[in-house]
Amino acid sequence: MFSSVINKFRLPFREDTVFSLLFLLVLTVPLAFTIYTRENFEIIKYALWLIVLGVMLLVLALKVKSGEGRYNLKTFPRLPLFSLVAFIIFVLVSTYFSPDRLNSIFGFYYRFANSLLVYCLWAVTLFLFMFKGGRARLLVLTKVLVFDALIISLVGILQSQGIGYYEGLDMAAISRAPSLLGNPIFSSMFIASIFPFAVYFGFKANHFSAKVYYVLTGILILTGIILLTSRGAWLGLVVGILAMLMIAAFYAKNKKIIIFGVLGLIIISVSVAGFLKVYNVQNARLTLSLSESNATTRLYAWGMAREAIFEHPIVGVGLGNFQQYFEQNREKYLSNAVQNFDDAHNLFLQLPATAGVPAALAFITLLIASIISAINYFKKQQDYFALATAGAIIIF
């Protein structure tokens, strides 16, 4: 009996070293956190990401050299693959022409996300997901992401109640729990994107305990999204759910899923409205009103990003160099203010402003092509995991 219990918790595909390391990466990087560096989260996450990914590539190289690992790129969807390769080529070109290559390669401290290093890490990780793909393995990795979202949501909820709270990167206009991604916006966008998978696994679970686990996870994710008060996450979640319902309406053979989806959306809407009314969540009300200074000053960053795009449409101002451009041109918007923006606070403005329009188009093509591939797979196979994947990308 004891051995059977242990076997339930043993890692699937554990004989595959590369997959085991990929499992470790997906489990640990979103949750890695420390209070002993200034930015609290990025250095430890990227260091861990680099170490695990480096070991994976070393193991993969040894397998390929010994003849154990053979992969056929022809099995992958062509357009997403070509879009990913084109994106990396364009950011390499942008980095070469960057006025500050050091910032472009490693990022502007303490925001490293807009850098060649991070984009290359992301691209290599996606390639490894392709290499180690297959539905069964992707299901395992996605379940790990759902667990990550559960922990991040729980920590955000506790911090919102003053338990383990810290200020995050900077003092904001309103006090919001940053959770384990160091920023309430990052944390809420992450858990919002994972929400469709929690719903999928909840519907597909065969055991009552598993259904309870995924239902509670979904509830905690929704609560976390409310308390972390990110407009982008709220909007993305609503649009993603509506898009999934529309896709199901057109292509699902079992129309009952649409009824369940509509009922679920109604229940979520009523629950959120009741939650805000009963508990009087001030941060959420400020976020909805768009009156807090964090929202109004962000419009200036967007305006600056648009100017950068028109001035440098091909290669941008350089990855990691948005703050330099902002400082050189801030008198047009915030000459007497203390606000300082190291990014545009909008990915679809940040990319063309820093890496150039071609890189942004390649990235958008990657997203759209991935959504179309997921929808086509759902249409042919009636695999609701593909529908959840399309919804997750749309929410992102």
Tab-separated table of C-alpha atoms in Angstrom:
chain	number	residue	atom	x	y	z
A	1	MET	CA	0.000	0.000	0.000
A	2	PHE	CA	2.781	2.408	0.941
A	3	SER	CA	4.620	1.745	-2.327
A	4	SER	CA	1.459	2.407	-4.346
A	5	VAL	CA	1.079	5.796	-2.653
A	6	ILE	CA	4.727	6.612	-3.369
A	7	ASN	CA	4.304	5.639	-7.028
A	8	LYS	CA	1.524	8.202	-7.436
A	9	PHE	CA	4.007	10.958	-6.620
A	10	ARG	CA	6.857	9.616	-8.749
A	11	LEU	CA	7.816	11.763	-11.708
A	12	PRO	CA	6.372	10.531	-15.014
A	13	PHE	CA	8.964	9.988	-17.776
A	14	ARG	CA	11.666	10.124	-15.094
A	15	GLU	CA	13.895	7.916	-17.237
A	16	ASP	CA	14.255	10.893	-19.605
A	17	THR	CA	16.893	13.154	-18.045
A	18	VAL	CA	16.137	16.154	-20.268
A	19	PHE	CA	12.433	15.999	-19.479
A	20	SER	CA	13.168	15.651	-15.762
A	21	LEU	CA	15.285	18.809	-15.900
A	22	LEU	CA	12.539	20.577	-17.865
A	23	PHE	CA	10.104	19.526	-15.139
A	24	LEU	CA	12.482	20.982	-12.531
A	25	LEU	CA	12.772	24.248	-14.478
A	26	VAL	CA	8.998	24.685	-14.824
A	27	LEU	CA	8.486	23.871	-11.145
A	28	THR	CA	11.174	26.048	-9.593
A	29	VAL	CA	11.769	29.148	-11.730
A	30	PRO	CA	8.291	30.731	-11.238
A	31	LEU	CA	8.504	30.103	-7.480
A	32	ALA	CA	12.148	31.071	-6.885
A	33	PHE	CA	12.337	34.144	-4.682
A	34	THR	CA	14.652	35.901	-2.264
A	35	ILE	CA	14.645	39.097	-0.226
A	36	TYR	CA	18.442	39.373	-0.322
A	37	THR	CA	18.746	41.122	-3.677
A	38	ARG	CA	17.376	44.566	-4.496
A	39	GLU	CA	14.840	43.413	-7.049
A	40	ASN	CA	13.881	40.326	-4.943
A	41	PHE	CA	13.140	37.968	-7.806
A	42	GLU	CA	14.771	38.463	-11.207
A	43	ILE	CA	18.380	37.546	-10.415
A	44	ILE	CA	17.522	34.299	-8.648
A	45	LYS	CA	15.021	33.316	-11.348
A	46	TYR	CA	17.373	34.010	-14.248
A	47	ALA	CA	20.350	32.399	-12.510
A	48	LEU	CA	18.303	29.259	-11.851
A	49	TRP	CA	16.930	29.354	-15.387
A	50	LEU	CA	20.457	29.596	-16.845
A	51	ILE	CA	21.830	26.769	-14.693
A	52	VAL	CA	19.025	24.274	-15.359
A	53	LEU	CA	18.818	25.147	-19.044
A	54	GLY	CA	22.590	24.844	-19.420
A	55	VAL	CA	22.563	21.376	-17.859
A	56	MET	CA	19.656	20.388	-20.129
A	57	LEU	CA	21.531	21.489	-23.240
A	58	LEU	CA	24.645	19.623	-22.110
A	59	VAL	CA	22.663	16.428	-21.525
A	60	LEU	CA	20.864	16.870	-24.849
A	61	ALA	CA	24.170	17.361	-26.677
A	62	LEU	CA	25.568	14.174	-25.147
A	63	LYS	CA	22.424	12.260	-26.145
A	64	VAL	CA	22.590	13.539	-29.714
A	65	LYS	CA	26.302	12.697	-29.904
A	66	SER	CA	25.659	9.150	-28.685
A	67	GLY	CA	22.770	8.721	-31.130
A	68	GLU	CA	20.097	8.543	-28.418
A	69	GLY	CA	18.418	11.840	-29.244
A	70	ARG	CA	17.104	12.310	-32.778
A	71	TYR	CA	14.526	14.944	-33.470
A	72	ASN	CA	12.645	15.794	-36.635
A	73	LEU	CA	11.808	19.470	-36.981
A	74	LYS	CA	9.414	18.618	-39.822
A	75	THR	CA	6.863	17.440	-37.242
A	76	PHE	CA	6.557	20.933	-35.727
A	77	PRO	CA	4.082	23.556	-37.025
A	78	ARG	CA	6.034	25.517	-39.618
A	79	LEU	CA	4.766	29.068	-39.114
A	80	PRO	CA	5.268	29.227	-35.298
A	81	LEU	CA	8.738	27.709	-35.723
A	82	PHE	CA	9.775	30.135	-38.472
A	83	SER	CA	8.296	33.060	-36.530
A	84	LEU	CA	10.353	32.160	-33.469
A	85	VAL	CA	13.557	31.911	-35.532
A	86	ALA	CA	12.782	35.217	-37.277
A	87	PHE	CA	12.155	36.917	-33.940
A	88	ILE	CA	15.561	35.860	-32.588
A	89	ILE	CA	17.271	37.014	-35.792
A	90	PHE	CA	15.607	40.432	-35.572
A	91	VAL	CA	16.536	40.946	-31.901
A	92	LEU	CA	20.125	39.963	-32.752
A	93	VAL	CA	20.176	42.639	-35.472
A	94	SER	CA	18.651	45.169	-33.068
A	95	THR	CA	21.308	44.354	-30.473
A	96	TYR	CA	24.098	44.837	-33.011
A	97	PHE	CA	22.868	48.349	-33.839
A	98	SER	CA	21.996	49.229	-30.242
A	99	PRO	CA	23.539	52.436	-28.801
A	100	ASP	CA	24.238	50.499	-25.575
A	101	ARG	CA	24.921	46.850	-26.377
A	102	LEU	CA	25.615	45.915	-22.771
A	103	ASN	CA	22.075	46.897	-21.806
A	104	SER	CA	20.715	45.112	-24.853
A	105	ILE	CA	22.531	41.858	-24.138
A	106	PHE	CA	22.002	41.612	-20.374
A	107	GLY	CA	19.172	44.073	-19.693
A	108	PHE	CA	18.975	47.284	-17.715
A	109	TYR	CA	19.415	46.593	-14.000
A	110	TYR	CA	17.165	45.681	-12.333
A	111	ARG	CA	14.763	44.869	-15.156
A	112	PHE	CA	16.374	42.132	-17.261
A	113	ALA	CA	13.297	40.905	-19.115
A	114	ASN	CA	13.824	43.146	-22.162
A	115	SER	CA	17.216	41.724	-23.129
A	116	LEU	CA	18.788	39.444	-25.702
A	117	LEU	CA	19.753	36.992	-22.962
A	118	VAL	CA	16.171	36.529	-21.762
A	119	TYR	CA	14.713	36.249	-25.260
A	120	CYS	CA	17.303	33.598	-26.147
A	121	LEU	CA	16.554	31.695	-22.936
A	122	TRP	CA	12.854	31.852	-23.769
A	123	ALA	CA	13.425	30.665	-27.361
A	124	VAL	CA	15.645	27.756	-26.319
A	125	THR	CA	13.096	26.737	-23.666
A	126	LEU	CA	10.343	26.730	-26.300
A	127	PHE	CA	12.514	24.593	-28.583
A	128	LEU	CA	13.033	22.124	-25.748
A	129	PHE	CA	9.269	22.014	-25.186
A	130	MET	CA	8.994	21.103	-28.872
A	131	PHE	CA	11.741	18.478	-28.637
A	132	LYS	CA	10.232	16.932	-25.528
A	133	GLY	CA	6.665	17.486	-26.660
A	134	GLY	CA	3.889	15.030	-27.054
A	135	ARG	CA	0.545	15.420	-25.413
A	136	ALA	CA	1.282	13.292	-22.348
A	137	ARG	CA	4.431	15.205	-21.461
A	138	LEU	CA	2.853	18.575	-22.082
A	139	LEU	CA	0.012	17.614	-19.742
A	140	VAL	CA	2.513	16.838	-16.989
A	141	LEU	CA	4.350	20.153	-17.440
A	142	THR	CA	1.076	22.090	-17.585
A	143	LYS	CA	-0.063	20.509	-14.316
A	144	VAL	CA	3.165	21.817	-12.793
A	145	LEU	CA	2.349	25.311	-14.087
A	146	VAL	CA	-1.102	25.050	-12.485
A	147	PHE	CA	0.586	24.174	-9.184
A	148	ASP	CA	2.882	27.196	-9.603
A	149	ALA	CA	-0.168	29.405	-10.199
A	150	LEU	CA	-1.789	27.998	-7.053
A	151	ILE	CA	1.229	28.891	-4.896
A	152	ILE	CA	1.629	32.354	-6.462
A	153	SER	CA	-2.094	33.056	-5.961
A	154	LEU	CA	-2.009	31.866	-2.357
A	155	VAL	CA	1.030	33.993	-1.537
A	156	GLY	CA	-0.593	37.022	-3.203
A	157	ILE	CA	-3.790	36.525	-1.193
A	158	LEU	CA	-1.856	36.234	2.080
A	159	GLN	CA	0.233	39.307	1.266
A	160	SER	CA	-2.946	41.241	0.490
A	161	GLN	CA	-3.993	40.525	4.069
A	162	GLY	CA	-0.669	41.800	5.414
A	163	ILE	CA	0.922	38.364	5.871
A	164	GLY	CA	4.433	38.287	4.393
A	165	TYR	CA	3.849	41.569	2.551
A	166	TYR	CA	6.732	43.511	1.055
A	167	GLU	CA	6.713	46.534	-1.248
A	168	GLY	CA	8.160	44.883	-4.324
A	169	LEU	CA	10.352	46.803	-6.747
A	170	ASP	CA	9.159	50.317	-6.000
A	171	MET	CA	6.662	52.262	-3.934
A	172	ALA	CA	3.537	52.365	-6.085
A	173	ALA	CA	0.582	54.717	-6.083
A	174	ILE	CA	-1.437	52.019	-4.336
A	175	SER	CA	-0.161	49.198	-2.113
A	176	ARG	CA	-0.590	45.880	-3.881
A	177	ALA	CA	0.822	42.466	-3.062
A	178	PRO	CA	3.601	41.559	-5.534
A	179	SER	CA	3.596	37.801	-4.730
A	180	LEU	CA	6.464	35.618	-5.993
A	181	LEU	CA	6.968	37.328	-9.357
A	182	GLY	CA	7.981	40.548	-7.612
A	183	ASN	CA	5.276	42.668	-9.192
A	184	PRO	CA	1.473	42.447	-8.929
A	185	ILE	CA	1.127	42.859	-12.692
A	186	PHE	CA	3.545	40.025	-13.508
A	187	SER	CA	1.983	37.715	-10.926
A	188	SER	CA	-1.613	38.396	-11.965
A	189	MET	CA	-0.876	37.989	-15.687
A	190	PHE	CA	0.861	34.673	-15.014
A	191	ILE	CA	-1.964	33.169	-12.968
A	192	ALA	CA	-4.613	34.532	-15.361
A	193	SER	CA	-2.919	32.766	-18.282
A	194	ILE	CA	-2.862	29.486	-16.345
A	195	PHE	CA	-6.548	29.674	-15.338
A	196	PRO	CA	-7.901	27.866	-18.475
A	197	PHE	CA	-5.680	24.882	-17.691
A	198	ALA	CA	-6.992	24.683	-14.118
A	199	VAL	CA	-10.528	24.596	-15.548
A	200	TYR	CA	-9.548	21.940	-18.104
A	201	PHE	CA	-7.941	19.637	-15.532
A	202	GLY	CA	-10.901	20.146	-13.214
A	203	PHE	CA	-13.294	18.912	-15.906
A	204	LYS	CA	-11.058	15.997	-16.922
A	205	ALA	CA	-10.177	14.797	-13.395
A	206	ASN	CA	-11.437	11.281	-12.704
A	207	HIS	CA	-11.120	11.313	-8.932
A	208	PHE	CA	-13.147	13.467	-6.561
A	209	SER	CA	-10.032	14.645	-4.691
A	210	ALA	CA	-8.462	15.816	-7.952
A	211	LYS	CA	-11.627	17.722	-8.899
A	212	VAL	CA	-11.642	19.425	-5.492
A	213	TYR	CA	-7.978	20.357	-5.920
A	214	TYR	CA	-8.495	21.993	-9.327
A	215	VAL	CA	-11.737	23.726	-8.301
A	216	LEU	CA	-10.016	25.227	-5.259
A	217	THR	CA	-7.047	26.174	-7.425
A	218	GLY	CA	-9.361	27.970	-9.861
A	219	ILE	CA	-11.069	29.821	-7.014
A	220	LEU	CA	-7.731	30.874	-5.522
A	221	ILE	CA	-6.479	32.029	-8.926
A	222	LEU	CA	-9.588	34.177	-9.439
A	223	THR	CA	-9.271	35.593	-5.919
A	224	GLY	CA	-5.611	36.339	-6.550
A	225	ILE	CA	-6.423	38.133	-9.798
A	226	ILE	CA	-8.972	40.314	-7.982
A	227	LEU	CA	-6.653	41.213	-5.103
A	228	LEU	CA	-3.572	41.816	-7.261
A	229	THR	CA	-5.677	44.354	-9.219
A	230	SER	CA	-4.137	44.311	-12.674
A	231	ARG	CA	-6.356	45.795	-15.376
A	232	GLY	CA	-4.499	43.825	-18.039
A	233	ALA	CA	-5.059	40.517	-16.255
A	234	TRP	CA	-8.759	41.257	-15.718
A	235	LEU	CA	-9.269	42.267	-19.341
A	236	GLY	CA	-7.204	39.344	-20.640
A	237	LEU	CA	-9.159	36.845	-18.567
A	238	VAL	CA	-12.541	38.133	-19.779
A	239	VAL	CA	-11.430	38.264	-23.423
A	240	GLY	CA	-9.827	34.825	-23.179
A	241	ILE	CA	-12.924	33.191	-21.691
A	242	LEU	CA	-15.190	34.816	-24.284
A	243	ALA	CA	-12.838	33.726	-27.074
A	244	MET	CA	-12.858	30.135	-25.800
A	245	LEU	CA	-16.669	30.175	-25.738
A	246	MET	CA	-16.763	31.477	-29.311
A	247	ILE	CA	-14.293	28.837	-30.506
A	248	ALA	CA	-16.331	26.128	-28.771
A	249	ALA	CA	-19.540	27.507	-30.305
A	250	PHE	CA	-18.092	27.139	-33.805
A	251	TYR	CA	-16.119	23.904	-33.519
A	252	ALA	CA	-17.173	21.882	-30.440
A	253	LYS	CA	-19.276	18.841	-31.267
A	254	ASN	CA	-20.514	18.620	-27.694
A	255	LYS	CA	-22.485	21.868	-27.317
A	256	LYS	CA	-23.054	21.250	-23.609
A	257	ILE	CA	-19.605	22.664	-22.980
A	258	ILE	CA	-20.870	26.067	-24.150
A	259	ILE	CA	-23.695	25.988	-21.607
A	260	PHE	CA	-21.249	25.112	-18.838
A	261	GLY	CA	-18.912	27.862	-20.028
A	262	VAL	CA	-21.613	30.535	-20.052
A	263	LEU	CA	-22.836	29.460	-16.612
A	264	GLY	CA	-19.263	29.533	-15.347
A	265	LEU	CA	-18.730	33.037	-16.720
A	266	ILE	CA	-21.939	34.239	-15.051
A	267	ILE	CA	-20.939	32.672	-11.738
A	268	ILE	CA	-17.479	34.236	-11.955
A	269	SER	CA	-18.925	37.685	-12.764
A	270	VAL	CA	-21.461	37.554	-9.925
A	271	SER	CA	-18.844	36.264	-7.487
A	272	VAL	CA	-16.352	39.000	-8.385
A	273	ALA	CA	-18.999	41.743	-8.105
A	274	GLY	CA	-20.179	40.362	-4.752
A	275	PHE	CA	-16.615	40.052	-3.497
A	276	LEU	CA	-15.838	43.678	-4.334
A	277	LYS	CA	-19.074	44.891	-2.759
A	278	VAL	CA	-18.868	42.871	0.449
A	279	TYR	CA	-15.169	43.323	1.159
A	280	ASN	CA	-14.834	46.851	-0.277
A	281	VAL	CA	-11.471	46.143	-1.892
A	282	GLN	CA	-10.177	49.693	-2.255
A	283	ASN	CA	-7.289	48.839	-4.594
A	284	ALA	CA	-9.638	47.098	-7.007
A	285	ARG	CA	-12.007	50.041	-7.004
A	286	LEU	CA	-9.156	52.451	-7.725
A	287	THR	CA	-7.957	50.216	-10.539
A	288	LEU	CA	-11.405	50.090	-12.114
A	289	SER	CA	-11.817	53.864	-11.846
A	290	LEU	CA	-8.534	54.499	-13.733
A	291	SER	CA	-8.024	57.512	-11.448
A	292	GLU	CA	-4.853	56.498	-9.631
A	293	SER	CA	-1.615	58.117	-10.830
A	294	ASN	CA	-0.093	54.795	-11.889
A	295	ALA	CA	-2.661	54.621	-14.693
A	296	THR	CA	-2.437	58.237	-15.859
A	297	THR	CA	1.375	58.471	-15.938
A	298	ARG	CA	1.582	55.178	-17.827
A	299	LEU	CA	-0.092	56.887	-20.758
A	300	TYR	CA	2.983	59.110	-21.000
A	301	ALA	CA	5.210	56.024	-21.301
A	302	TRP	CA	2.983	54.751	-24.085
A	303	GLY	CA	3.269	58.084	-25.893
A	304	MET	CA	7.047	57.953	-25.552
A	305	ALA	CA	7.079	54.398	-26.928
A	306	ARG	CA	5.071	55.486	-29.969
A	307	GLU	CA	7.593	58.247	-30.644
A	308	ALA	CA	10.459	55.758	-30.383
A	309	ILE	CA	8.722	53.484	-32.894
A	310	PHE	CA	8.333	56.303	-35.442
A	311	GLU	CA	11.917	57.473	-34.943
A	312	HIS	CA	13.540	53.997	-35.007
A	313	PRO	CA	11.105	51.637	-36.791
A	314	ILE	CA	13.593	49.023	-38.011
A	315	VAL	CA	15.894	48.237	-35.064
A	316	GLY	CA	14.273	50.268	-32.254
A	317	VAL	CA	16.187	52.169	-29.600
A	318	GLY	CA	17.827	48.942	-28.455
A	319	LEU	CA	16.761	46.247	-26.014
A	320	GLY	CA	17.060	47.500	-22.437
A	321	ASN	CA	17.478	51.110	-23.583
A	322	PHE	CA	13.953	52.435	-23.126
A	323	GLN	CA	14.879	54.319	-19.953
A	324	GLN	CA	17.726	56.090	-21.726
A	325	TYR	CA	15.369	57.182	-24.496
A	326	PHE	CA	12.794	58.230	-21.917
A	327	GLU	CA	15.301	60.375	-20.019
A	328	GLN	CA	16.443	62.071	-23.220
A	329	ASN	CA	12.870	62.973	-24.212
A	330	ARG	CA	10.974	63.261	-20.950
A	331	GLU	CA	10.596	67.042	-21.119
A	332	LYS	CA	7.795	66.497	-23.640
A	333	TYR	CA	5.708	64.694	-21.015
A	334	LEU	CA	7.046	64.647	-17.466
A	335	SER	CA	9.691	67.357	-17.222
A	336	ASN	CA	8.718	68.310	-13.661
A	337	ALA	CA	7.699	64.873	-12.397
A	338	VAL	CA	9.753	62.268	-10.578
A	339	GLN	CA	8.322	59.294	-12.478
A	340	ASN	CA	10.882	57.278	-14.382
A	341	PHE	CA	10.015	54.498	-16.838
A	342	ASP	CA	12.448	51.727	-17.701
A	343	ASP	CA	9.890	50.079	-19.985
A	344	ALA	CA	6.736	51.040	-21.856
A	345	HIS	CA	4.416	48.987	-19.593
A	346	ASN	CA	2.904	47.442	-22.692
A	347	LEU	CA	4.619	44.509	-24.402
A	348	PHE	CA	3.197	45.353	-27.823
A	349	LEU	CA	4.652	48.864	-27.594
A	350	GLN	CA	7.814	47.807	-25.777
A	351	LEU	CA	8.939	45.349	-28.460
A	352	PRO	CA	8.684	47.632	-31.515
A	353	ALA	CA	10.101	50.570	-29.517
A	354	THR	CA	13.194	48.673	-28.344
A	355	ALA	CA	13.714	45.838	-30.854
A	356	GLY	CA	12.036	47.308	-33.932
A	357	VAL	CA	8.810	46.710	-35.826
A	358	PRO	CA	10.084	43.562	-37.653
A	359	ALA	CA	10.842	41.830	-34.338
A	360	ALA	CA	7.433	42.816	-32.945
A	361	LEU	CA	5.680	41.510	-36.070
A	362	ALA	CA	7.556	38.207	-35.806
A	363	PHE	CA	6.507	37.893	-32.157
A	364	ILE	CA	2.862	38.702	-32.933
A	365	THR	CA	2.937	36.216	-35.825
A	366	LEU	CA	4.235	33.569	-33.404
A	367	LEU	CA	1.324	34.193	-31.038
A	368	ILE	CA	-1.327	34.249	-33.785
A	369	ALA	CA	0.093	31.166	-35.514
A	370	SER	CA	0.161	29.286	-32.196
A	371	ILE	CA	-3.470	30.206	-31.512
A	372	ILE	CA	-4.513	29.104	-35.013
A	373	SER	CA	-2.613	25.810	-34.643
A	374	ALA	CA	-4.324	25.142	-31.305
A	375	ILE	CA	-7.774	25.959	-32.753
A	376	ASN	CA	-7.204	23.712	-35.787
A	377	TYR	CA	-6.090	20.865	-33.539
A	378	PHE	CA	-9.168	21.326	-31.361
A	379	LYS	CA	-11.390	21.372	-34.456
A	380	LYS	CA	-9.959	18.080	-35.742
A	381	GLN	CA	-9.362	16.167	-32.505
A	382	GLN	CA	-11.905	17.742	-30.127
A	383	ASP	CA	-9.073	17.988	-27.615
A	384	TYR	CA	-10.077	20.549	-24.993
A	385	PHE	CA	-6.477	20.877	-23.871
A	386	ALA	CA	-5.855	22.588	-27.230
A	387	LEU	CA	-8.816	24.894	-26.528
A	388	ALA	CA	-7.366	25.747	-23.114
A	389	THR	CA	-3.997	26.419	-24.780
A	390	ALA	CA	-5.585	28.832	-27.250
A	391	GLY	CA	-7.371	30.565	-24.381
A	392	ALA	CA	-4.158	30.850	-22.362
A	393	ILE	CA	-2.310	32.487	-25.243
A	394	ILE	CA	-5.190	34.898	-25.878
A	395	ILE	CA	-5.256	35.866	-22.185
A	396	PHE	CA	-1.507	36.481	-22.327
